[in-house]
GROMACS .gro file of C-alpha atoms in nm:
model
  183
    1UNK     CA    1 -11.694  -3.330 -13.720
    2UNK     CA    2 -11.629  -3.123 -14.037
    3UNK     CA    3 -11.325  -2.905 -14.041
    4UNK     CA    4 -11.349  -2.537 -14.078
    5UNK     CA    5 -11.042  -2.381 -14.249
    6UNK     CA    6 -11.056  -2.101 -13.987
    7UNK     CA    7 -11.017  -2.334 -13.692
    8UNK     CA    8 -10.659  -2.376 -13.616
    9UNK     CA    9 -10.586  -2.774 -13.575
   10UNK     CA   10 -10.480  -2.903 -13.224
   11UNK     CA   11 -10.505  -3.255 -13.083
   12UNK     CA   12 -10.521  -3.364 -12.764
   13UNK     CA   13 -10.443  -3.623 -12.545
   14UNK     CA   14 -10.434  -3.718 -12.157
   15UNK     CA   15 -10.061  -3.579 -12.137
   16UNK     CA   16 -10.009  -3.380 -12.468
   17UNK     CA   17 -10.121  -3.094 -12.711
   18UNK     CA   18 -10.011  -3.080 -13.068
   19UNK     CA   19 -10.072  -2.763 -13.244
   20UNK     CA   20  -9.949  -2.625 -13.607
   21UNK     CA   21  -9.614  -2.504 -13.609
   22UNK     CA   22  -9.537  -2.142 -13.605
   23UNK     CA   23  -9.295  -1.848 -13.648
   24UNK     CA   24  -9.232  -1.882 -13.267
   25UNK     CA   25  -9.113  -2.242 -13.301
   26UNK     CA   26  -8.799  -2.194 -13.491
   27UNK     CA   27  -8.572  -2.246 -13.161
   28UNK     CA   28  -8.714  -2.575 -13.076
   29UNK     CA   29  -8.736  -2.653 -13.473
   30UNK     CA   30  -8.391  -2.567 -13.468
   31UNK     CA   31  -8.278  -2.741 -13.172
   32UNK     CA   32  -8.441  -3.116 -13.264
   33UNK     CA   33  -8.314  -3.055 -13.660
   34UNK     CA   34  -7.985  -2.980 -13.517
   35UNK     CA   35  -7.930  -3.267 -13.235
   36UNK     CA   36  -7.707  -3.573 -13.323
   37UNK     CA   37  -7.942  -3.810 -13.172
   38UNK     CA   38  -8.249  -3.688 -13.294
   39UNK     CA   39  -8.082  -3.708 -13.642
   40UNK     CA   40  -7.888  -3.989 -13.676
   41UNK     CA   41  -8.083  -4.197 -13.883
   42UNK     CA   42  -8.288  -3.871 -14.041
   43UNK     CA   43  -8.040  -3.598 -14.206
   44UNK     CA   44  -7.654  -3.570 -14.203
   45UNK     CA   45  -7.553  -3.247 -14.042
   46UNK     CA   46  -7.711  -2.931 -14.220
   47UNK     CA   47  -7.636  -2.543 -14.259
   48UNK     CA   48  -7.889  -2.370 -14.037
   49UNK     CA   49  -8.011  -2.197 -14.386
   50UNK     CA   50  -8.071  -2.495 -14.512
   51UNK     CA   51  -8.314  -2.616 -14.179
   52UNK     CA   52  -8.457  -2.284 -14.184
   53UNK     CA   53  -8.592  -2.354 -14.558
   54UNK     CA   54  -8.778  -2.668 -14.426
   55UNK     CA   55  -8.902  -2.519 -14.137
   56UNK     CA   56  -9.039  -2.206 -14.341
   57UNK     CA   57  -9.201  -2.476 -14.540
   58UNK     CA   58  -9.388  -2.603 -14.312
   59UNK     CA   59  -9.518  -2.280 -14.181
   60UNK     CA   60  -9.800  -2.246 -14.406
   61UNK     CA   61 -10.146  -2.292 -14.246
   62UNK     CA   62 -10.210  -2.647 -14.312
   63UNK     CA   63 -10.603  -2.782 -14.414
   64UNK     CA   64 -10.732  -3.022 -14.588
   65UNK     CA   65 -10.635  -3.012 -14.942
   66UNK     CA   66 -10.310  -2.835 -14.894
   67UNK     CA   67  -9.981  -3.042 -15.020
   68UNK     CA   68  -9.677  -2.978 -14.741
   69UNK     CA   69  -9.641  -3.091 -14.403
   70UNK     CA   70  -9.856  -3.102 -14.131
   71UNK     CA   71  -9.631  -3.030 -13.903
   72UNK     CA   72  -9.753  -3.013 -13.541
   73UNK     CA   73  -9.535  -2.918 -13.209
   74UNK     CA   74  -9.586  -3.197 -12.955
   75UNK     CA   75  -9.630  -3.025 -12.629
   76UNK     CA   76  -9.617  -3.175 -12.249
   77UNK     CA   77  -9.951  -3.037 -12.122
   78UNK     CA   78  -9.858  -3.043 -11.747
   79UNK     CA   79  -9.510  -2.867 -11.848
   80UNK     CA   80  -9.596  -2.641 -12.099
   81UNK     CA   81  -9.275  -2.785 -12.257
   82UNK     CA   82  -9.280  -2.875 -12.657
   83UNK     CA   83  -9.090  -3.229 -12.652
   84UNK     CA   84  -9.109  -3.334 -13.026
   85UNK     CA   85  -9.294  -3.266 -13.382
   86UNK     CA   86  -9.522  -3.510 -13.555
   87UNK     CA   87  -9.746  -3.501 -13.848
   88UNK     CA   88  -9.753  -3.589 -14.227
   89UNK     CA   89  -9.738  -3.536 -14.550
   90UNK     CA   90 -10.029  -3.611 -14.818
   91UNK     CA   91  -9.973  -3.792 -15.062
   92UNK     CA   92 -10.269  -3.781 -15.293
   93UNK     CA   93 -10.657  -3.755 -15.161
   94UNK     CA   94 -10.654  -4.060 -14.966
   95UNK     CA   95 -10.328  -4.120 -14.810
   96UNK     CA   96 -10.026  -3.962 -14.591
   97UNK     CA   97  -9.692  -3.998 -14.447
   98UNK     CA   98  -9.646  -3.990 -14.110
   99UNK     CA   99  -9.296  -3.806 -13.922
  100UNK     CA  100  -9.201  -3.776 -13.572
  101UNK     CA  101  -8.917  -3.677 -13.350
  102UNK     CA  102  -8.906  -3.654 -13.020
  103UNK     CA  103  -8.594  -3.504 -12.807
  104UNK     CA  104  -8.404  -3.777 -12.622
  105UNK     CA  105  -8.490  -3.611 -12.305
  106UNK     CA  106  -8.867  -3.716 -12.357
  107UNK     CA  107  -8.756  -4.098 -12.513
  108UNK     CA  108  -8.907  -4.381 -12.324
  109UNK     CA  109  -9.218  -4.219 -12.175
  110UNK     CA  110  -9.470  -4.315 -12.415
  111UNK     CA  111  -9.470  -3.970 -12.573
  112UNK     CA  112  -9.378  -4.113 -12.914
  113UNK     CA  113  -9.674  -4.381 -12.951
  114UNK     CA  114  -9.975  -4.080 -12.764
  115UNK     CA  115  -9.873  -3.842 -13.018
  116UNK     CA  116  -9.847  -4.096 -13.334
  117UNK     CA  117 -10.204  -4.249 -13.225
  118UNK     CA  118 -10.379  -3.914 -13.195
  119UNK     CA  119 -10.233  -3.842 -13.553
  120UNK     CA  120 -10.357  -4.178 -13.705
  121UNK     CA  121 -10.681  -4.093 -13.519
  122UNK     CA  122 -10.733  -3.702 -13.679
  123UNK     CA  123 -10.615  -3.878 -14.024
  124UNK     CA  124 -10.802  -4.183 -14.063
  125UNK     CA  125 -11.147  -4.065 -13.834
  126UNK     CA  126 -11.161  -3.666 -13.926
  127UNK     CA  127 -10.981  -3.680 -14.308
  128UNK     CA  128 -11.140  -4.015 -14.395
  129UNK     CA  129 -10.782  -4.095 -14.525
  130UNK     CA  130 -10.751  -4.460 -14.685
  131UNK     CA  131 -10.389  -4.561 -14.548
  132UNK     CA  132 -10.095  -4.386 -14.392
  133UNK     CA  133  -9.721  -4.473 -14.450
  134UNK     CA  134  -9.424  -4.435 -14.270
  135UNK     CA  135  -9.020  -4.471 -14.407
  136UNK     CA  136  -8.769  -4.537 -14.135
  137UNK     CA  137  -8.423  -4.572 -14.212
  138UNK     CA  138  -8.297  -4.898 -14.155
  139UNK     CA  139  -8.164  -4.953 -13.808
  140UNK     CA  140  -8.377  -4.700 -13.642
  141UNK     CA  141  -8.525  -4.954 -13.379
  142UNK     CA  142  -8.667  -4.711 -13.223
  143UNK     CA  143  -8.921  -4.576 -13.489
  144UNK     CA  144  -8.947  -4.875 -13.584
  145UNK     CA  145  -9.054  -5.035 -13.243
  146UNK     CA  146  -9.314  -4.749 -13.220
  147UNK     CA  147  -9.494  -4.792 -13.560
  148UNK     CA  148  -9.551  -5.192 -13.493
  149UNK     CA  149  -9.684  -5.060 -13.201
  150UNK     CA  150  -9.932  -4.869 -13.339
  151UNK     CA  151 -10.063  -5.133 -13.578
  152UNK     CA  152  -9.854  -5.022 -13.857
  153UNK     CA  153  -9.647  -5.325 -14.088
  154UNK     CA  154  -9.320  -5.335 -14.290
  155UNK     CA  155  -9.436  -5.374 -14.598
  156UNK     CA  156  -9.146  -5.374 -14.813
  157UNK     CA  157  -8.700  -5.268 -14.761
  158UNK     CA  158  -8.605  -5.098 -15.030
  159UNK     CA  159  -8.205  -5.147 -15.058
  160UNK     CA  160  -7.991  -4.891 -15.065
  161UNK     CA  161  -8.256  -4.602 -15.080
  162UNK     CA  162  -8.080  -4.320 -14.887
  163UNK     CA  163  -7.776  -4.187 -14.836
  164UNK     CA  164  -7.651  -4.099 -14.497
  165UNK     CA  165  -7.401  -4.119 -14.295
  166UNK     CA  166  -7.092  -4.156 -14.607
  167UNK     CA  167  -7.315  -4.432 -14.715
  168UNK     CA  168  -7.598  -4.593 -14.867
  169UNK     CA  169  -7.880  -4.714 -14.631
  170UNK     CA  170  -8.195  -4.970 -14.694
  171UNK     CA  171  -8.536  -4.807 -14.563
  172UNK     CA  172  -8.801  -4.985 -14.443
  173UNK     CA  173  -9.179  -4.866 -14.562
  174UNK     CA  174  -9.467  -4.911 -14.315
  175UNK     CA  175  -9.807  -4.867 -14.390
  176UNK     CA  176 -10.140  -4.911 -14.179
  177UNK     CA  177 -10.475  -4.910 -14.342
  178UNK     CA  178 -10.753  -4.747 -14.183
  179UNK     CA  179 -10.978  -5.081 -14.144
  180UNK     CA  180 -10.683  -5.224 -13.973
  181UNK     CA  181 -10.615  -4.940 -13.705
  182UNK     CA  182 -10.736  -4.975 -13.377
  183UNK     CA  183 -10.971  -4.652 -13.293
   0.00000   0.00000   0.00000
């Protein structure tokens, strides 16, 4: 199906929506960029100007072509309740990074893998992308546990990458290539 840049994007799944972020989403932005948990092994603590800027970032109506995040609220269809973000960030014609958080209340229902499959689905089916990535600071089982099981494979640690936390952490780099996904 070809994509018309006057179409808004949502994707759907049994139990969730995920629809472009908007001006309306800054509490919820703000709530997930701000949690400890959530954050732990993503940003040290940051001024609320400072999250703003990213979230403003990502505001821009996002098609193909376009060079910031696709950043989509992940919404609980029977609640109505947004429960996380996902999406990615291009990285040339043919491939993307993929991001997710989900709020702890949500953890351990699934949520994580539905939404990260229907966004490997939308880029490798509807964008023809070649191969999406993924960087997960080392430790984060979690993210970790949910990319493997979605087909993705560490591919490579790079040591002492990132700084967080007063110190330097290793990340581990994922990547999945569309032949090798499971659609």
């Amino acid at each position: 199906m070809p994509y018309s840049p006057s179409e808004t994007l949502v994707l759907t799944t049994p139990r969730l929506m995920m629809r472009q972020l908007n001006a309306a989403d800054w509490p919820f932005y703000l709530s997930l960029q701000s949690h400890p948990a959530v954050m732990k092994f993503i940003s040290d603590p940051r001024a609320e100007e400072d999250i703003r800027a990213g979230f403003e970032s990502r505001l821009p109506v996002w098609q193909p072509g376009s060079q910031h995040w696709l950043c989509l609220v992940i919404t609980h269809q029977a609640s109505g309740q947004p429960i996380g973000l996902t999406g990615f960030l291009p990285g040339g014609e043919t491939q993307a990074e993929v991001g997710f958080m989900l709020s702890p209340d949500w953890h351990g229902q699934g949520f994580g893998y539905e939404s990260l499959l229907a966004v490997v689905k939308y880029g490798f089916t509807t964008l023809r992308l070649h191969k999406l990535t993924a960087t997960v600071t080392a430790g984060n089982q979690g993210s970790r546990a949910l990319l493997e099981k979605a087909g993705f494979h560490l591919e490579d640690t790079l040591r002492e990458s990132y700084w967080l936390g007063g110190e330097w952490r290793d990340d581990w780099l994922f990547r999945l290539l569309a032949q090798e996904a499971a659609l």
